[in-house]
């Protein structure tokens, strides 16, 4: 799937391509790019590719298929309300579609007459698993999961048994906290409830071992909602109770993100920062210097493909043998080859308490360390369970190479709480955001000042999401920064736990919720709004108007506080945008406005 970096209008567009792993043919485009085509899946015979597209009605996806040889695209469904997921089955006449119930006549009347008061818990429309018979075009809906919301499905290679991952409700809160596992025999219709899974479960796969079939998935490490992800495994006997959910990555410094099913043998797992071989269940098969995403494999696991970005190369499809080197198959951003990037260095340094940290330094384009000191902008990653990988640091939000080409040195720290160093590293920020992770960042800045890279009188800080929180936190703690950019950042953790779509996770980060007595609360101590009277640094506040992750009220609250205390700042809201900025003109505005802000205050 190939898409523009930003969309020009109300709806995104994309196109599907096919590329030969053995490079016997050049990549070939399969769809026109006039609609949003996504989620390609091979049919069992590899002659058709099924995918979702909104070409029949913009914003509403239907299932389509395209012939690999003739390139003919056919619509497969016309389901009112659209399709959210699909899986072609081993039986070439059956396809799983995941979709909510079609609107009833009463739903249509209410919509038409605007008799649409929304009552929480009423008229919930979860996505259901349905079986489409391609011969008759009839759809049947097995009663496999009751009224639970279907999010993933995968098929067992030997007998076609389906494993299903569900949430208790379509809402992230509490759906993501209450996942469950189910089985469905698509032939007989026999179902089986396997019970709950760990919170934030995803990436469900089957795999075969000497003791029979297992299910594995990636989820948060229990019992807290803050910390690293782990690979969990559960034995699924033909009858009787299922086994316990074993953590296969416990005690390792690995952060798994994706599992990929293989017909024979154990699944492949993509992890941050490589595999640590101390784990008894992990064997490293391949390593990529940079960032790899979207891992996939051939049916028998002998070939893999992924989207890979390295220090100076954007994301492209790489593929090859599972245990061999991966070869780049695509060249999606040729215009970037002629740009002189800033030199990107890997950093390793100790935190004040001795914890080993890492990060990246990007020098101004065309300059070396001996030309310093430079104005330094620290860009903090989101999450906090994300990381700065050694990839091309170019994107629509405050990005390293965008600033480096304008003459800035850029520090990209990976403080505690992030991905890539295991659960124990990530869990350290539970109920403590902004504390030790802040001193981790300061330690890196101090190191760069001592090394003559950073000018202590020309320091800036910025970030998006959790990075925006850290920028707002920083200027409430110190006056050492001359400018800050708060992108979609958190100003009040209590309000975020109440209004953000991932409220329980936010409360776990901040250590409390507002309904826990009259306070003061732990989250008040960790909220930038509590320190607004200390702020003297000019702040650029950027936020999407329709943000459901970090609602725009977070920015509004901080803006009002800075206005109350007479702090120089600029408050910008992007219409129609959610947590990520998608429209191209808005992305360009973020880039130009961010760089202009640092130019104004750092010189």
mmCIF file of C-alpha atoms in Angstrom, residues 150-433:
data_model
loop_
_atom_site.group_PDB
_atom_site.id
_atom_site.type_symbol
_atom_site.label_atom_id
_atom_site.label_comp_id
_atom_site.label_asym_id
_atom_site.label_seq_id
_atom_site.Cartn_x
_atom_site.Cartn_y
_atom_site.Cartn_z
ATOM 1 C CA UNK A 150 -14.453 -8.314 16.833
ATOM 2 C CA UNK A 151 -11.028 -6.774 16.171
ATOM 3 C CA UNK A 152 -8.886 -9.592 14.696
ATOM 4 C CA UNK A 153 -9.247 -13.067 13.183
ATOM 5 C CA UNK A 154 -6.701 -15.640 12.019
ATOM 6 C CA UNK A 155 -7.082 -19.148 10.540
ATOM 7 C CA UNK A 156 -5.341 -22.316 11.732
ATOM 8 C CA UNK A 157 -3.394 -23.853 8.842
ATOM 9 C CA UNK A 158 -4.371 -27.504 9.328
ATOM 10 C CA UNK A 159 -8.162 -27.578 9.677
ATOM 11 C CA UNK A 160 -9.331 -24.008 9.088
ATOM 12 C CA UNK A 161 -10.305 -23.259 12.701
ATOM 13 C CA UNK A 162 -10.654 -19.519 13.270
ATOM 14 C CA UNK A 163 -9.232 -17.745 16.294
ATOM 15 C CA UNK A 164 -10.934 -14.447 17.091
ATOM 16 C CA UNK A 165 -9.791 -11.535 19.264
ATOM 17 C CA UNK A 166 -12.586 -9.362 20.651
ATOM 18 C CA UNK A 167 -13.160 -6.393 22.927
ATOM 19 C CA UNK A 168 -16.017 -6.089 25.400
ATOM 20 C CA UNK A 169 -17.196 -2.927 23.583
ATOM 21 C CA UNK A 170 -16.208 -0.895 20.503
ATOM 22 C CA UNK A 171 -14.954 1.893 22.788
ATOM 23 C CA UNK A 172 -11.239 1.836 23.576
ATOM 24 C CA UNK A 173 -12.219 2.325 27.223
ATOM 25 C CA UNK A 174 -13.039 -0.287 28.407
ATOM 26 C CA UNK A 175 -12.763 -2.443 25.268
ATOM 27 C CA UNK A 176 -8.976 -2.462 25.115
ATOM 28 C CA UNK A 177 -8.846 -3.408 28.795
ATOM 29 C CA UNK A 178 -11.176 -6.387 28.367
ATOM 30 C CA UNK A 179 -10.050 -8.436 25.347
ATOM 31 C CA UNK A 180 -11.162 -12.030 24.849
ATOM 32 C CA UNK A 181 -10.292 -15.051 22.709
ATOM 33 C CA UNK A 182 -12.737 -17.283 20.855
ATOM 34 C CA UNK A 183 -12.743 -20.177 18.381
ATOM 35 C CA UNK A 184 -15.060 -20.773 15.437
ATOM 36 C CA UNK A 185 -15.207 -23.730 13.057
ATOM 37 C CA UNK A 186 -16.379 -22.031 9.833
ATOM 38 C CA UNK A 187 -17.755 -25.312 8.476
ATOM 39 C CA UNK A 188 -19.776 -26.623 11.388
ATOM 40 C CA UNK A 189 -20.377 -23.320 13.122
ATOM 41 C CA UNK A 190 -19.197 -24.760 16.449
ATOM 42 C CA UNK A 191 -17.829 -22.056 18.739
ATOM 43 C CA UNK A 192 -15.717 -21.995 21.874
ATOM 44 C CA UNK A 193 -14.941 -19.213 24.343
ATOM 45 C CA UNK A 194 -11.289 -19.288 25.440
ATOM 46 C CA UNK A 195 -11.633 -16.584 28.069
ATOM 47 C CA UNK A 196 -9.839 -13.263 28.566
ATOM 48 C CA UNK A 197 -6.511 -12.119 27.166
ATOM 49 C CA UNK A 198 -4.068 -9.570 28.581
ATOM 50 C CA UNK A 199 -4.895 -5.869 28.146
ATOM 51 C CA UNK A 200 -4.044 -4.185 24.839
ATOM 52 C CA UNK A 201 -3.879 -7.550 23.044
ATOM 53 C CA UNK A 202 -3.144 -7.598 19.306
ATOM 54 C CA UNK A 203 -1.290 -9.508 16.592
ATOM 55 C CA UNK A 204 -3.035 -12.859 17.138
ATOM 56 C CA UNK A 205 -1.382 -15.902 15.479
ATOM 57 C CA UNK A 206 -1.550 -19.708 15.517
ATOM 58 C CA UNK A 207 1.557 -21.855 15.852
ATOM 59 C CA UNK A 208 2.232 -25.558 16.181
ATOM 60 C CA UNK A 209 4.442 -27.227 18.806
ATOM 61 C CA UNK A 210 5.050 -30.792 20.000
ATOM 62 C CA UNK A 211 2.164 -30.508 22.455
ATOM 63 C CA UNK A 212 -0.307 -29.302 19.836
ATOM 64 C CA UNK A 213 -1.629 -25.950 18.685
ATOM 65 C CA UNK A 214 -0.970 -22.680 20.480
ATOM 66 C CA UNK A 215 -2.225 -19.116 20.161
ATOM 67 C CA UNK A 216 0.201 -16.244 20.657
ATOM 68 C CA UNK A 217 -0.379 -12.512 20.831
ATOM 69 C CA UNK A 218 1.288 -9.248 21.892
ATOM 70 C CA UNK A 219 -0.075 -7.331 24.906
ATOM 71 C CA UNK A 220 0.835 -5.142 27.860
ATOM 72 C CA UNK A 221 2.817 -6.885 30.582
ATOM 73 C CA UNK A 222 0.440 -7.447 33.545
ATOM 74 C CA UNK A 223 -0.650 -6.293 35.976
ATOM 75 C CA UNK A 224 -0.096 -2.578 35.269
ATOM 76 C CA UNK A 225 -1.261 -0.649 32.205
ATOM 77 C CA UNK A 226 2.136 1.063 31.917
ATOM 78 C CA UNK A 227 5.207 -0.842 30.786
ATOM 79 C CA UNK A 228 6.546 -2.914 27.944
ATOM 80 C CA UNK A 229 4.703 -5.215 25.596
ATOM 81 C CA UNK A 230 5.287 -8.955 25.798
ATOM 82 C CA UNK A 231 4.547 -12.058 23.724
ATOM 83 C CA UNK A 232 1.945 -14.265 25.409
ATOM 84 C CA UNK A 233 1.275 -17.882 24.539
ATOM 85 C CA UNK A 234 -1.663 -20.138 25.376
ATOM 86 C CA UNK A 235 -2.034 -23.845 24.595
ATOM 87 C CA UNK A 236 -5.322 -24.711 22.864
ATOM 88 C CA UNK A 237 -6.121 -28.448 23.243
ATOM 89 C CA UNK A 238 -8.798 -30.098 21.120
ATOM 90 C CA UNK A 239 -11.010 -30.278 24.197
ATOM 91 C CA UNK A 240 -10.820 -29.358 27.838
ATOM 92 C CA UNK A 241 -9.493 -26.189 29.429
ATOM 93 C CA UNK A 242 -6.892 -24.043 27.716
ATOM 94 C CA UNK A 243 -3.504 -23.505 29.281
ATOM 95 C CA UNK A 244 -2.362 -20.423 31.144
ATOM 96 C CA UNK A 245 -1.122 -17.360 29.298
ATOM 97 C CA UNK A 246 2.687 -17.626 29.471
ATOM 98 C CA UNK A 247 4.865 -14.551 29.007
ATOM 99 C CA UNK A 248 7.507 -15.756 26.541
ATOM 100 C CA UNK A 249 9.569 -12.568 26.715
ATOM 101 C CA UNK A 250 9.682 -12.068 30.494
ATOM 102 C CA UNK A 251 13.059 -10.914 31.776
ATOM 103 C CA UNK A 252 14.444 -9.882 28.397
ATOM 104 C CA UNK A 253 15.362 -6.426 27.105
ATOM 105 C CA UNK A 254 13.184 -6.888 24.036
ATOM 106 C CA UNK A 255 10.055 -4.971 23.099
ATOM 107 C CA UNK A 256 7.943 -7.026 20.691
ATOM 108 C CA UNK A 257 5.554 -5.155 18.429
ATOM 109 C CA UNK A 258 4.270 -7.606 15.811
ATOM 110 C CA UNK A 259 3.778 -11.361 15.420
ATOM 111 C CA UNK A 260 3.523 -12.997 12.005
ATOM 112 C CA UNK A 261 1.981 -16.456 11.523
ATOM 113 C CA UNK A 262 3.896 -19.209 9.718
ATOM 114 C CA UNK A 263 2.115 -22.378 8.559
ATOM 115 C CA UNK A 264 4.722 -24.646 10.160
ATOM 116 C CA UNK A 265 6.714 -23.886 13.289
ATOM 117 C CA UNK A 266 6.768 -20.887 15.598
ATOM 118 C CA UNK A 267 5.770 -17.388 14.504
ATOM 119 C CA UNK A 268 8.147 -14.581 13.610
ATOM 120 C CA UNK A 269 8.263 -11.605 15.971
ATOM 121 C CA UNK A 270 9.382 -8.073 15.186
ATOM 122 C CA UNK A 271 11.013 -6.363 18.161
ATOM 123 C CA UNK A 272 12.458 -2.942 18.904
ATOM 124 C CA UNK A 273 16.274 -2.748 19.158
ATOM 125 C CA UNK A 274 16.878 -6.327 18.095
ATOM 126 C CA UNK A 275 16.491 -9.589 19.972
ATOM 127 C CA UNK A 276 18.269 -10.301 23.211
ATOM 128 C CA UNK A 277 19.258 -13.996 23.094
ATOM 129 C CA UNK A 278 18.994 -14.485 26.860
ATOM 130 C CA UNK A 279 15.305 -15.280 26.420
ATOM 131 C CA UNK A 280 14.681 -19.054 26.257
ATOM 132 C CA UNK A 281 11.965 -18.728 23.604
ATOM 133 C CA UNK A 282 13.667 -16.277 21.216
ATOM 134 C CA UNK A 283 16.166 -16.974 18.456
ATOM 135 C CA UNK A 284 17.394 -14.078 16.353
ATOM 136 C CA UNK A 285 16.957 -14.685 12.617
ATOM 137 C CA UNK A 286 17.531 -11.217 11.138
ATOM 138 C CA UNK A 287 18.627 -7.723 12.216
ATOM 139 C CA UNK A 288 17.985 -4.333 10.624
ATOM 140 C CA UNK A 289 19.965 -1.199 11.474
ATOM 141 C CA UNK A 290 17.193 1.367 11.517
ATOM 142 C CA UNK A 291 13.438 0.996 11.808
ATOM 143 C CA UNK A 292 11.446 -1.927 10.400
ATOM 144 C CA UNK A 293 7.641 -1.999 10.369
ATOM 145 C CA UNK A 294 4.833 -3.918 8.631
ATOM 146 C CA UNK A 295 6.569 -7.293 8.859
ATOM 147 C CA UNK A 296 5.072 -10.027 6.709
ATOM 148 C CA UNK A 297 6.158 -13.474 5.568
ATOM 149 C CA UNK A 298 5.502 -16.130 2.994
ATOM 150 C CA UNK A 299 3.217 -18.962 4.008
ATOM 151 C CA UNK A 300 6.063 -21.290 4.975
ATOM 152 C CA UNK A 301 8.229 -18.591 6.524
ATOM 153 C CA UNK A 302 11.134 -18.870 4.082
ATOM 154 C CA UNK A 303 10.890 -15.251 2.900
ATOM 155 C CA UNK A 304 10.069 -12.019 4.720
ATOM 156 C CA UNK A 305 9.308 -8.437 3.790
ATOM 157 C CA UNK A 306 9.130 -5.224 5.800
ATOM 158 C CA UNK A 307 9.124 -1.465 5.411
ATOM 159 C CA UNK A 308 12.626 -0.345 6.405
ATOM 160 C CA UNK A 309 14.047 3.135 6.989
ATOM 161 C CA UNK A 310 17.691 3.792 7.853
ATOM 162 C CA UNK A 311 19.600 6.914 8.924
ATOM 163 C CA UNK A 312 19.445 8.687 5.565
ATOM 164 C CA UNK A 313 16.933 6.557 3.615
ATOM 165 C CA UNK A 314 13.128 6.810 3.840
ATOM 166 C CA UNK A 315 10.838 3.831 4.320
ATOM 167 C CA UNK A 316 10.860 1.360 1.435
ATOM 168 C CA UNK A 317 9.863 -2.264 1.018
ATOM 169 C CA UNK A 318 12.739 -4.642 1.679
ATOM 170 C CA UNK A 319 12.501 -8.414 1.248
ATOM 171 C CA UNK A 320 14.581 -11.553 1.154
ATOM 172 C CA UNK A 321 15.200 -14.921 2.802
ATOM 173 C CA UNK A 322 14.239 -15.096 6.452
ATOM 174 C CA UNK A 323 17.798 -15.681 7.645
ATOM 175 C CA UNK A 324 19.526 -13.640 4.959
ATOM 176 C CA UNK A 325 19.991 -10.005 3.989
ATOM 177 C CA UNK A 326 16.971 -7.996 2.873
ATOM 178 C CA UNK A 327 17.052 -6.235 -0.497
ATOM 179 C CA UNK A 328 15.275 -2.962 -1.221
ATOM 180 C CA UNK A 329 12.484 -3.533 -3.774
ATOM 181 C CA UNK A 330 10.968 -0.039 -4.026
ATOM 182 C CA UNK A 331 12.182 3.524 -4.512
ATOM 183 C CA UNK A 332 9.332 5.665 -3.258
ATOM 184 C CA UNK A 333 11.040 8.970 -2.484
ATOM 185 C CA UNK A 334 13.744 9.470 -5.160
ATOM 186 C CA UNK A 335 13.549 13.261 -4.764
ATOM 187 C CA UNK A 336 15.136 12.942 -1.308
ATOM 188 C CA UNK A 337 18.374 11.468 -2.636
ATOM 189 C CA UNK A 338 19.802 14.857 -3.630
ATOM 190 C CA UNK A 339 19.278 16.521 -0.246
ATOM 191 C CA UNK A 340 22.267 17.010 2.033
ATOM 192 C CA UNK A 341 21.189 15.649 5.393
ATOM 193 C CA UNK A 342 22.722 16.439 8.748
ATOM 194 C CA UNK A 343 25.103 13.805 10.057
ATOM 195 C CA UNK A 344 23.176 11.471 12.382
ATOM 196 C CA UNK A 345 25.065 9.979 15.341
ATOM 197 C CA UNK A 346 24.086 7.331 17.862
ATOM 198 C CA UNK A 347 24.516 8.380 21.498
ATOM 199 C CA UNK A 348 24.927 6.341 24.665
ATOM 200 C CA UNK A 349 25.193 7.991 28.073
ATOM 201 C CA UNK A 350 24.309 7.380 31.744
ATOM 202 C CA UNK A 351 21.362 8.867 33.585
ATOM 203 C CA UNK A 352 22.071 10.541 36.941
ATOM 204 C CA UNK A 353 21.097 7.277 38.688
ATOM 205 C CA UNK A 354 23.397 5.225 36.427
ATOM 206 C CA UNK A 355 20.740 3.826 34.065
ATOM 207 C CA UNK A 356 22.155 3.418 30.539
ATOM 208 C CA UNK A 357 20.347 5.600 28.008
ATOM 209 C CA UNK A 358 20.584 6.117 24.287
ATOM 210 C CA UNK A 359 19.444 8.586 21.664
ATOM 211 C CA UNK A 360 20.445 10.335 18.472
ATOM 212 C CA UNK A 361 22.234 13.554 17.605
ATOM 213 C CA UNK A 362 21.763 15.226 14.216
ATOM 214 C CA UNK A 363 24.302 17.895 13.337
ATOM 215 C CA UNK A 364 23.395 20.852 11.129
ATOM 216 C CA UNK A 365 23.567 19.866 7.462
ATOM 217 C CA UNK A 366 27.058 20.343 6.061
ATOM 218 C CA UNK A 367 28.639 20.853 9.504
ATOM 219 C CA UNK A 368 30.689 18.724 11.885
ATOM 220 C CA UNK A 369 31.174 18.724 15.651
ATOM 221 C CA UNK A 370 34.256 20.944 15.368
ATOM 222 C CA UNK A 371 32.058 23.717 13.937
ATOM 223 C CA UNK A 372 30.032 23.914 17.155
ATOM 224 C CA UNK A 373 28.558 24.976 19.416
ATOM 225 C CA UNK A 374 25.210 25.127 17.621
ATOM 226 C CA UNK A 375 21.705 26.131 18.610
ATOM 227 C CA UNK A 376 20.191 22.857 19.871
ATOM 228 C CA UNK A 377 16.575 21.716 19.652
ATOM 229 C CA UNK A 378 15.598 18.686 21.736
ATOM 230 C CA UNK A 379 12.745 16.726 20.155
ATOM 231 C CA UNK A 380 11.032 14.325 22.585
ATOM 232 C CA UNK A 381 9.184 11.293 21.232
ATOM 233 C CA UNK A 382 5.573 10.401 21.968
ATOM 234 C CA UNK A 383 4.077 7.534 23.887
ATOM 235 C CA UNK A 384 5.911 7.560 26.219
ATOM 236 C CA UNK A 385 6.122 3.971 24.955
ATOM 237 C CA UNK A 386 7.714 4.935 21.653
ATOM 238 C CA UNK A 387 11.334 5.591 20.673
ATOM 239 C CA UNK A 388 13.612 7.449 18.319
ATOM 240 C CA UNK A 389 14.988 4.703 16.065
ATOM 241 C CA UNK A 390 18.038 5.245 13.855
ATOM 242 C CA UNK A 391 15.918 6.010 10.795
ATOM 243 C CA UNK A 392 15.517 9.032 8.543
ATOM 244 C CA UNK A 393 14.173 11.626 10.960
ATOM 245 C CA UNK A 394 11.848 13.434 8.585
ATOM 246 C CA UNK A 395 8.150 13.912 9.225
ATOM 247 C CA UNK A 396 5.353 16.442 9.461
ATOM 248 C CA UNK A 397 5.727 17.212 13.178
ATOM 249 C CA UNK A 398 8.888 18.786 14.666
ATOM 250 C CA UNK A 399 11.419 16.517 12.943
ATOM 251 C CA UNK A 400 15.177 16.255 13.204
ATOM 252 C CA UNK A 401 16.327 16.618 9.619
ATOM 253 C CA UNK A 402 13.810 19.393 8.898
ATOM 254 C CA UNK A 403 15.499 21.420 11.622
ATOM 255 C CA UNK A 404 19.051 20.253 10.802
ATOM 256 C CA UNK A 405 18.761 21.533 7.233
ATOM 257 C CA UNK A 406 18.012 24.974 8.735
ATOM 258 C CA UNK A 407 21.217 25.001 10.802
ATOM 259 C CA UNK A 408 20.125 23.442 14.096
ATOM 260 C CA UNK A 409 21.696 20.571 15.967
ATOM 261 C CA UNK A 410 18.906 18.241 17.078
ATOM 262 C CA UNK A 411 18.928 15.945 20.111
ATOM 263 C CA UNK A 412 16.551 12.963 20.002
ATOM 264 C CA UNK A 413 16.614 11.340 23.471
ATOM 265 C CA UNK A 414 15.210 7.949 24.453
ATOM 266 C CA UNK A 415 14.471 8.427 28.167
ATOM 267 C CA UNK A 416 13.079 5.748 30.467
ATOM 268 C CA UNK A 417 9.501 4.794 29.764
ATOM 269 C CA UNK A 418 10.157 4.233 26.065
ATOM 270 C CA UNK A 419 10.317 1.209 23.813
ATOM 271 C CA UNK A 420 13.373 -0.854 22.988
ATOM 272 C CA UNK A 421 14.840 -1.806 26.372
ATOM 273 C CA UNK A 422 12.292 -4.188 27.827
ATOM 274 C CA UNK A 423 9.488 -4.010 30.347
ATOM 275 C CA UNK A 424 11.522 -2.914 33.366
ATOM 276 C CA UNK A 425 12.821 0.129 31.479
ATOM 277 C CA UNK A 426 9.338 1.087 30.278
ATOM 278 C CA UNK A 427 7.494 0.599 33.569
ATOM 279 C CA UNK A 428 9.712 3.127 35.395
ATOM 280 C CA UNK A 429 7.409 6.032 34.445
ATOM 281 C CA UNK A 430 4.237 4.506 35.929
ATOM 282 C CA UNK A 431 2.793 7.219 38.151
ATOM 283 C CA UNK A 432 5.954 9.257 37.587
ATOM 284 C CA UNK A 433 5.785 10.927 34.172
#
